[in-house]
Short mmCIF file of C-alpha atoms in Angstrom, two decimals:
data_model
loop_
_atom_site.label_atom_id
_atom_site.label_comp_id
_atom_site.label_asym_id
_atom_site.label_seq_id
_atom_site.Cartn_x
_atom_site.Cartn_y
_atom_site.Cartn_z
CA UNK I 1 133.11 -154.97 28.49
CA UNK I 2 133.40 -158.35 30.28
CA UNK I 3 129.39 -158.35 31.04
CA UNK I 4 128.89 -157.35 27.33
CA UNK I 5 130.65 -160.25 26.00
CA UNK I 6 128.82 -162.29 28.71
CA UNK I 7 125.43 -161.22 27.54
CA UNK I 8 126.07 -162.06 23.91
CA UNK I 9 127.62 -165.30 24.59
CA UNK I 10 124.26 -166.18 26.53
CA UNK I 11 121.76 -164.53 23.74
CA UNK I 12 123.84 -166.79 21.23
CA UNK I 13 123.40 -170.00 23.58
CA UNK I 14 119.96 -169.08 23.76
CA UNK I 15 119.18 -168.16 19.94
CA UNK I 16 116.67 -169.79 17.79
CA UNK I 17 118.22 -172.56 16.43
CA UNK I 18 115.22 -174.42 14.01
CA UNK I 19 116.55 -177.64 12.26
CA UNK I 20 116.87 -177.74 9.00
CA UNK I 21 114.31 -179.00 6.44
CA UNK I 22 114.85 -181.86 3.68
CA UNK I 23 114.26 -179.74 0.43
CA UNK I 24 110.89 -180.55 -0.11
CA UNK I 25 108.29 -182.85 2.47
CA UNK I 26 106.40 -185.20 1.38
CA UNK I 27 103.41 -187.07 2.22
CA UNK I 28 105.41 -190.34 3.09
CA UNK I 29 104.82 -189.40 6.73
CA UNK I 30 100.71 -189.87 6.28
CA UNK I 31 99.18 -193.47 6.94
CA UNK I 32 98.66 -194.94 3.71
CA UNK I 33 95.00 -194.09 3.87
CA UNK I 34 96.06 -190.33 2.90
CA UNK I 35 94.42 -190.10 -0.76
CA UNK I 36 95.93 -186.76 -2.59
CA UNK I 37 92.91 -187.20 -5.19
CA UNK I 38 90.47 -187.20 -2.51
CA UNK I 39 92.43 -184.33 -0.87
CA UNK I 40 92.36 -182.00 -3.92
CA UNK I 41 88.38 -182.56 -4.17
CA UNK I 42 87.89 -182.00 -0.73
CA UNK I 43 89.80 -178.47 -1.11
CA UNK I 44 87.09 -177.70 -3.61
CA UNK I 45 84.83 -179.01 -1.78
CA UNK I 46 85.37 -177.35 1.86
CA UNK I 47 86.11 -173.86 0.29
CA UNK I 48 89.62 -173.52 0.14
CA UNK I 49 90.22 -171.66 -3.15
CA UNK I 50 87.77 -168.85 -1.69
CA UNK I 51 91.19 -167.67 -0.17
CA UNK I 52 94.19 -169.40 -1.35
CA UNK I 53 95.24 -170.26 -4.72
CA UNK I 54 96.23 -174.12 -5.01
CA UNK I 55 98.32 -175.07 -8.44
CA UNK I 56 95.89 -177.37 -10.35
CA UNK I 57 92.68 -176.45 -8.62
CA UNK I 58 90.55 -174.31 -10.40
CA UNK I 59 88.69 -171.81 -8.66
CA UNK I 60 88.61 -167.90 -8.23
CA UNK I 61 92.14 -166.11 -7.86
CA UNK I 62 91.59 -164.91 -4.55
CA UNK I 63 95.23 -163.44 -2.52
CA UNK I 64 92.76 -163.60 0.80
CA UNK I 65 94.80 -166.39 2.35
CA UNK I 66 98.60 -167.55 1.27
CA UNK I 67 98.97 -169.05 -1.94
CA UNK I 68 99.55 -173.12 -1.34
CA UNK I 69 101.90 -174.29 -3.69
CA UNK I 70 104.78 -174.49 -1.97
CA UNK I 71 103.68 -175.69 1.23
CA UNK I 72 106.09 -178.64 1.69
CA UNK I 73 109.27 -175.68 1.28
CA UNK I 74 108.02 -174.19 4.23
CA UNK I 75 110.14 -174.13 7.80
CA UNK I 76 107.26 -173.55 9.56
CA UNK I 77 103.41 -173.12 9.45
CA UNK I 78 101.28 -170.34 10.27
CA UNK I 79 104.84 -169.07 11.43
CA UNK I 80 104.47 -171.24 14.55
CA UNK I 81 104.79 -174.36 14.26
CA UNK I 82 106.88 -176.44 12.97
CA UNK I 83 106.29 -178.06 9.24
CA UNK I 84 105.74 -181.93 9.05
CA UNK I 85 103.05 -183.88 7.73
CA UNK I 86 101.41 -184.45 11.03
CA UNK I 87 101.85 -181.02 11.79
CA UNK I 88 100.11 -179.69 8.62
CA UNK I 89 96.98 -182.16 9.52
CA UNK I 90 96.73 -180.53 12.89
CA UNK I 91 96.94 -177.26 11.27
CA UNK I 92 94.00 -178.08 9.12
CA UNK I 93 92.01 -179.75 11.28
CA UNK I 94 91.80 -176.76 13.84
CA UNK I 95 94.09 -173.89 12.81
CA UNK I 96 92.09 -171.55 15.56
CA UNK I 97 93.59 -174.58 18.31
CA UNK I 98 97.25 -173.49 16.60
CA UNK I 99 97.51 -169.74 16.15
CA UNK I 100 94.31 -168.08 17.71
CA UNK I 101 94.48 -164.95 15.54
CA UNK I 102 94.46 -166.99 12.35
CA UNK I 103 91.37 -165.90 9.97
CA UNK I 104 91.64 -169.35 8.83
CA UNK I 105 88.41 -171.28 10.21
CA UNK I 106 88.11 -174.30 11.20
CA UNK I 107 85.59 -176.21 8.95
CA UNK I 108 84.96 -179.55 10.94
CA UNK I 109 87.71 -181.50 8.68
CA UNK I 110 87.78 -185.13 9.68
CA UNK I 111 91.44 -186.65 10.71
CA UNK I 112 90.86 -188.65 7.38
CA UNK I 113 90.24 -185.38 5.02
CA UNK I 114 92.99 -183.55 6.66
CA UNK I 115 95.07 -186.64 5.97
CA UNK I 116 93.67 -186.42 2.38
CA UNK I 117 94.65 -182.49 1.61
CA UNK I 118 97.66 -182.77 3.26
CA UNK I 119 98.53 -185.95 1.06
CA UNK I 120 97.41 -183.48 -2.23
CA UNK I 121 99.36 -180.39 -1.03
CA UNK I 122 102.72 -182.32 -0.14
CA UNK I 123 102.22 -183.71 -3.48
CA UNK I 124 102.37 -180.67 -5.44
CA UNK I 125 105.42 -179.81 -7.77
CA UNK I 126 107.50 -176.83 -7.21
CA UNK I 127 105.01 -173.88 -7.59
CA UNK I 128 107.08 -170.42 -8.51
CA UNK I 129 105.17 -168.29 -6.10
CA UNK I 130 106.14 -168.23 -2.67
CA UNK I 131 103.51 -169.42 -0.39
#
C-alpha cells in the first residue's frame, strides 16, 4: 500500500504539466517584416490548399492535411511541439526536421515566407472547424 501511494505520488510529480495558452496567438511575436498578405499568397502559391483547407483561401477542399483555421488555438503543433510564433515558422520551414513521420514536405520556404504565412495564419478569425 505504502509503495502504491509512493508510485503515484512520483507519476504525479512527474506528469505532463504543458502551460497554458493565451486564448488565441497572434503574430505580435514575428519581426515586423512578417506580411500576412504576402503569407496568404505564398500559401497559394507553395501548394498548401492541395491538403489543408485555409478560411479565405480559395482552392480545392482537400481533408489530406488538417484544416488551418484555428491554428493559433492550438497547445501544440504537429502534437510535438510546442505552439508559438517562432515555433510555427520552424514548423514550416522544415516540418520533416520536427516530426520525421510528418507527410508534410518541406518546400524550401525562406525564414521570410515562413514569417509571412505564419503572420496570415495567426491572423485568421475564429474558424468553427477544429484544426
Amino acid at each position: 500500500m505504502l509503495f502504491g501511494a509512493a508510485t503515484l505520488s512520483l507519476l504525479a510529480a512527474c506528469g505532463d504539466e504543458r502551460p497554458a495558452l493565451a486564448p488565441n496567438l497572434t503574430a505580435a511575436a514575428l519581426p515586423e517584416r512578417a506580411d500576412a498578405v504576402r503569407g496568404r499568397q505564398w500559401i497559394s502559391e507553395y501548394g498548401c490548399l492541395a491538403c489543408h483547407a485555409v478560411p479565405s483561401v480559395r482552392g480545392p477542399a482537400s481533408s489530406v492535411g488538417p484544416p488551418l483555421g484555428n491554428v493559433g488555438r492550438q497547445a501544440y503543433l504537429t502534437g510535438l511541439l510546442p505552439n508559438t510564433p517562432q515555433n510555427l515558422v520552424r514548423w514550416l520551414m522544415d516540418p520533416p526536421a520536427i516530426n520525421a513521420r510528418t507527410a508534410m514536405p518541406n518546400v524550401g520556404l525562406s525564414q521570410a515566407e515562413a514569417e509571412d504565412i505564419a503572420a496570415f495564419l495567426l491572423s485568421l478569425p475564429e474558424s468553427p472547424e477544429p484544426s
